[in-house]
Amino acid sequence: MQQIDITNASPSRSQMRPRRFFLWQVLVVFAASPWITEPAFPQEGAGLLDEIIVSARKREESVQEVPIAITAWSGEQMDALGMNHAADIPFYTPNFTWNSEYGKTTPQVYLRGVGTNNFSPINTGPVAVYQDNIYHGPNVVHAFAAYDLDRVEVLKGPQGTLYGRNSTAGLVNFISRRPEIGADYNGYVRAEVGEFDTTNFQGAVGFPISDNAAGRIAFAHNKSSGLWKNSNPLSGVDNSGRFDDSSARIQFLFQPNDRLSILVNGHVLIANPDTEPFKNFGAACPPGVTPGLSSSGSNCPDFTGFVDSGDVHETFSPDDKEEVDAVGGIVEITYDFGSVQLQALTGFDSVEHIRFDDVDGAPTISLDDSFDDEFDYWSQELRLSGQSDNVDWHVGAYYYKEENEGFVTVNFQDVLIAFGAPPSGLLWDRAIDTESYAIFGQVDYRLNERLSLSAGVRWTSEEKTVKKYDFYAFDDSALRGFIPSVSVIPDPAPVDLRVDPKLDYDEPTWRVSLDYSFREDVLGYVSVARGLKGSEVNGGPGVPEDTNPINPEILDALEVGIKSDLL
């Protein structure tokens, strides 16, 4: 019997587009008298080759002038291409994939084939995800709505100097549209409705506060009943693959004088997607019987009422689901001394995540797992930047702290009941802290009008501590429900699995590049870079030694490239 994730058998976005013909699509633009000025949808093909200004080197410059492999999308281009979710970016970005072993909220991101297939919430991949220059470690918050954005930047290859965390394969940075001081009211409302009860709704409004202050509020709501028919009457639903996500962001920008700028950002995410459905294939069962497990040990259950099907768009899974609640804030303070600028960037986020998943693919919950995690993480970056006729430079310090508490259960209830054994399961209860410090610097030197040299280095000191990793084996049918609380775990004393509960290390990373402008629209470059991915802890240990923090990963890359807009 073969079990497959039928998500991967689903039609691609481009294949689905004819099926998802929108019944209607509305964009409301508030006019500037006295309301709002915003561009409507670009005409087909228009604006897709416009120059994009990026901040890949912590200063604004054209994407064509940066000696780094970058794919960047402006907010207008994303609207034209229908990108309204983080997972849509890879459809239009070379060498970029965004898969999921479970649901939308736990993506496994790959750049140039470098990534991780680990699905545990406590494990992060080598593609760093940033929102407004703030690093987000837990993968459960990486799948978010892409709304009211100024641009998205995808930097490929190790980014181990100006960016601070886990970017051996590269990084993706989502930059929100900021308030504009001196601007009148501006904004938009956009709505889409389509098949599978799909509704996408987003909007924003920017508003003046005073002569030196402005604000902007943005929101998004995306909902669908799911692409896969669910034929399991025990699930209580007609479709699987549902999602119901809401996001909001509020920003205030203050500029009390020509030198000082303060940006405050508050954001919230509430996501309720299904986990991706599974299905069994290849079992020989009588007509009308779905593959499963019976008391006799055969591949067919003792009851009927399910119709077996080879349709990859039909599932018999129970009602699996995830929930993510996240709230956070950012404070960015910039002070211009004239030839030198100081920036302080502070971010804090708190995340609660639960997941219930039936992993056997049968119509009954024979084998399931559940996750319940809380994350609190914050970061602080201080950076000094300066420039002259031939030199741009940055020096700074970075701090990152992440605290996790959670547990994982694996339940074998129906499997054991089928063979006359009492229901039982396993539970791993954990608490893990990560603390990272770094100092960094980079110099970009123009040797002449055509030739430039860039060199940067970063020194990272990090500590991963396993504060708790307990193991329980229990006999309790109370865990049949959806993500039970820890209080229902039975009486036996836990087994402390910690062996070497702490790992600390210091590692340098660096990047050197040489670029040459053959002409105004042709840039060639060569670079060598080292990136660092921090230590990890196994999300589901098999033996006590598995709870030891592992050594960090290091990736060295040599790259030769050419950039041109000749075509």
Coordinates of C-alpha atoms in Angstrom, one line a residue, residues 193-448:
V193 CA -14.5 35.9 -5.4
G194 CA -14.0 32.5 -7.1
E195 CA -14.6 28.8 -7.1
F196 CA -14.3 26.7 -4.0
D197 CA -15.9 29.6 -2.1
T198 CA -12.7 31.5 -2.5
T199 CA -12.7 35.1 -1.2
N200 CA -9.7 37.4 -1.1
F201 CA -10.2 40.8 0.4
Q202 CA -7.5 43.4 1.2
G203 CA -7.2 47.1 1.5
A204 CA -5.2 49.9 3.1
V205 CA -5.6 53.6 4.0
G206 CA -2.9 56.1 4.5
F207 CA -3.7 59.2 6.4
P208 CA -2.0 62.4 7.7
I209 CA -1.7 63.1 11.4
S210 CA 0.2 66.4 11.4
D211 CA 2.8 68.2 9.4
N212 CA 5.5 65.7 10.6
A213 CA 3.5 62.6 11.3
A214 CA 1.4 60.1 9.2
G215 CA -0.1 56.7 9.6
R216 CA -1.2 53.7 7.5
I217 CA -3.6 50.8 8.2
A218 CA -3.7 47.7 6.1
F219 CA -5.6 44.5 6.3
A220 CA -6.3 41.2 4.4
H221 CA -8.7 38.3 4.7
N222 CA -8.3 35.1 2.6
K223 CA -10.7 32.2 2.7
S224 CA -11.5 29.0 0.8
S225 CA -13.6 25.9 1.3
G226 CA -10.7 23.7 -0.1
L227 CA -9.8 22.1 -3.4
W228 CA -10.1 18.4 -2.4
K229 CA -13.4 16.6 -1.9
N230 CA -13.7 14.9 1.4
S231 CA -15.8 11.8 1.2
N232 CA -15.4 10.7 4.9
P233 CA -18.7 11.3 6.7
L234 CA -16.9 11.1 10.0
S235 CA -14.9 14.3 9.1
G236 CA -17.9 16.5 9.3
V237 CA -16.7 18.5 6.3
D238 CA -17.3 18.4 2.5
N239 CA -13.9 19.6 1.4
S240 CA -10.3 19.5 2.7
G241 CA -7.6 22.1 2.1
R242 CA -9.6 24.9 3.7
F243 CA -8.1 28.0 5.0
D244 CA -9.4 31.1 6.8
D245 CA -6.7 33.7 7.4
S246 CA -6.8 37.3 8.6
S247 CA -4.0 39.8 8.9
A248 CA -3.7 43.5 9.8
R249 CA -0.9 46.0 10.1
I250 CA -0.9 49.6 11.5
Q251 CA 2.1 51.9 11.2
F252 CA 2.9 55.4 12.4
L253 CA 5.8 57.5 11.0
F254 CA 7.1 60.5 13.0
Q255 CA 9.7 63.0 11.7
P256 CA 10.0 65.7 14.4
N257 CA 12.9 67.3 12.5
D258 CA 15.0 66.8 9.4
R259 CA 17.3 64.4 11.1
L260 CA 15.1 62.1 13.2
S261 CA 12.7 59.5 11.9
I262 CA 10.6 57.1 14.0
L263 CA 8.5 54.3 12.5
V264 CA 6.2 52.2 14.7
N265 CA 4.7 49.0 13.3
G266 CA 2.1 46.7 14.9
H267 CA 0.9 43.6 13.2
V268 CA -1.4 40.6 13.8
L269 CA -1.9 37.2 12.1
I270 CA -4.8 34.7 12.7
A271 CA -4.6 31.7 10.5
N272 CA -6.8 28.6 10.5
P273 CA -5.9 26.3 7.6
D274 CA -6.3 22.6 7.2
T275 CA -3.3 20.4 7.1
E276 CA -2.6 19.0 3.7
P277 CA -4.7 15.8 3.0
F278 CA -3.2 12.4 2.5
K279 CA -4.6 9.3 0.8
N280 CA -3.8 5.6 0.5
F281 CA -3.5 4.0 -2.9
G282 CA -2.8 0.4 -4.0
A283 CA -4.7 -1.6 -1.4
A284 CA -6.9 -4.4 -2.6
C285 CA -10.3 -3.9 -0.9
P286 CA -13.8 -4.9 -1.9
P287 CA -15.9 -2.4 -3.8
G288 CA -17.2 0.3 -1.4
V289 CA -14.5 -0.2 1.2
T290 CA -11.7 2.2 1.8
P291 CA -8.2 1.0 2.6
G292 CA -7.5 1.1 6.3
L293 CA -6.7 -1.2 9.3
S294 CA -9.0 -3.9 10.6
S295 CA -9.0 -6.1 13.7
S296 CA -7.8 -9.0 11.6
G297 CA -4.8 -7.1 10.5
S298 CA -5.8 -6.9 6.9
N299 CA -5.7 -3.7 4.8
C300 CA -9.5 -3.3 4.8
P301 CA -11.5 -2.1 7.8
D302 CA -14.5 -4.0 9.4
F303 CA -17.0 -1.4 8.3
T304 CA -18.3 -0.2 5.0
G305 CA -19.9 3.1 3.8
F306 CA -16.8 4.6 2.1
V307 CA -16.3 4.4 -1.6
D308 CA -12.7 3.8 -2.6
S309 CA -11.5 6.0 -5.3
G310 CA -8.3 6.6 -7.4
D311 CA -9.1 10.3 -7.7
V312 CA -6.2 12.3 -6.3
H313 CA -8.6 15.2 -5.7
E314 CA -10.6 13.1 -3.3
T315 CA -9.6 12.3 0.3
F316 CA -11.0 10.3 3.2
S317 CA -9.0 12.1 5.9
P318 CA -10.6 13.2 9.2
D319 CA -10.9 16.9 9.9
D320 CA -7.2 17.9 10.4
K321 CA -6.4 21.5 11.1
E322 CA -3.9 24.1 12.3
E323 CA -4.2 27.3 14.2
V324 CA -1.7 30.1 14.4
D325 CA -2.2 33.3 16.4
A326 CA 0.7 35.8 16.1
V327 CA 1.1 39.4 17.3
G328 CA 4.1 41.6 17.1
G329 CA 5.6 45.1 16.8
I330 CA 8.6 46.9 15.3
V331 CA 10.2 50.2 16.2
E332 CA 12.7 51.7 13.7
I333 CA 14.6 54.8 14.7
T334 CA 16.9 56.6 12.2
Y335 CA 19.0 59.6 13.0
D336 CA 21.0 61.5 10.3
F337 CA 24.2 63.1 11.6
G338 CA 25.0 64.3 8.1
S339 CA 27.7 62.1 6.7
V340 CA 26.8 59.3 9.1
Q341 CA 23.4 57.7 9.8
L342 CA 22.4 55.7 12.9
Q343 CA 19.6 53.2 12.8
A344 CA 18.1 51.2 15.7
L345 CA 15.7 48.4 14.7
T346 CA 13.8 46.5 17.3
G347 CA 11.3 43.7 16.7
F348 CA 9.2 41.5 19.0
D349 CA 6.7 38.7 18.2
S350 CA 4.7 36.2 20.1
V351 CA 3.2 33.2 18.4
E352 CA 0.9 30.4 19.5
H353 CA 0.6 27.3 17.2
I354 CA -1.4 24.1 17.4
R355 CA -1.8 21.3 14.9
F356 CA -3.7 18.1 14.7
D357 CA -2.9 15.7 11.8
D358 CA -4.0 12.2 10.9
V359 CA -0.8 10.8 9.3
D360 CA -1.9 7.4 8.2
G361 CA -4.3 8.5 5.5
A362 CA -7.0 6.1 6.5
P363 CA -10.7 7.2 7.1
T364 CA -10.3 6.6 10.9
I365 CA -7.8 8.2 13.2
S366 CA -5.5 5.2 13.5
L367 CA -2.3 7.1 13.9
D368 CA -2.2 10.8 14.6
D369 CA 0.2 13.5 15.9
S370 CA -0.4 16.8 17.4
F371 CA 1.8 19.9 18.1
D372 CA 1.3 22.7 20.6
D373 CA 3.9 25.4 20.7
E374 CA 4.5 28.9 21.9
F375 CA 7.3 31.2 20.7
D376 CA 8.5 34.5 21.9
Y377 CA 11.3 36.1 19.9
W378 CA 12.8 39.5 19.7
S379 CA 15.7 41.1 17.9
Q380 CA 17.7 44.3 18.2
E381 CA 20.0 45.8 15.5
L382 CA 22.2 48.9 15.8
R383 CA 23.9 50.1 12.6
L384 CA 26.0 53.0 11.6
S385 CA 26.2 53.8 7.9
G386 CA 28.2 56.3 5.9
Q387 CA 29.2 57.2 2.4
S388 CA 31.6 59.4 0.4
D389 CA 32.3 59.8 -3.3
N390 CA 33.9 56.3 -3.6
V391 CA 32.9 54.4 -0.4
D392 CA 29.8 53.1 1.3
W393 CA 30.2 51.4 4.6
H394 CA 28.2 49.8 7.4
V395 CA 29.2 48.7 10.9
G396 CA 26.8 47.3 13.5
A397 CA 25.7 44.9 16.2
Y398 CA 22.8 42.4 16.3
Y399 CA 21.0 40.5 19.0
Y400 CA 18.4 37.7 18.7
K401 CA 16.6 35.9 21.5
E402 CA 14.0 33.1 21.0
E403 CA 12.1 31.1 23.6
N404 CA 10.0 28.1 22.8
E405 CA 7.8 25.9 25.0
G406 CA 5.6 23.1 23.6
F407 CA 5.0 19.5 23.2
V408 CA 4.4 16.8 20.6
T409 CA 2.1 13.8 20.9
V410 CA 1.9 10.7 18.8
N411 CA -1.2 8.6 19.4
F412 CA -1.7 4.9 18.5
Q413 CA -5.2 4.6 19.9
D414 CA -7.2 3.0 17.1
V415 CA -4.3 0.9 15.9
L416 CA -3.9 -0.7 19.3
I417 CA -7.6 -1.0 20.0
A418 CA -8.0 -2.9 16.7
F419 CA -5.6 -5.5 18.0
G420 CA -7.1 -5.7 21.5
A421 CA -4.5 -3.5 23.3
P422 CA -5.3 -0.5 25.4
P423 CA -5.0 2.9 23.7
S424 CA -1.6 4.6 24.3
G425 CA 0.7 7.2 23.0
L426 CA 3.9 9.1 23.3
L427 CA 4.6 12.7 24.3
W428 CA 7.7 14.9 24.2
D429 CA 7.5 18.0 26.4
R430 CA 10.2 20.6 25.7
A431 CA 11.5 24.1 26.4
I432 CA 14.3 25.5 24.2
D433 CA 16.1 28.9 24.3
T434 CA 18.2 30.4 21.6
E435 CA 20.4 33.5 22.1
S436 CA 22.6 35.0 19.4
Y437 CA 25.0 38.0 19.3
A438 CA 26.8 39.4 16.3
I439 CA 29.0 42.2 15.1
F440 CA 29.4 43.0 11.5
G441 CA 30.8 45.4 8.9
Q442 CA 30.9 45.9 5.2
V443 CA 32.7 48.3 2.8
D444 CA 31.7 48.9 -0.8
Y445 CA 34.6 50.7 -2.6
R446 CA 34.4 52.1 -6.2
L447 CA 37.8 51.7 -7.6
N448 CA 36.9 53.6 -10.7

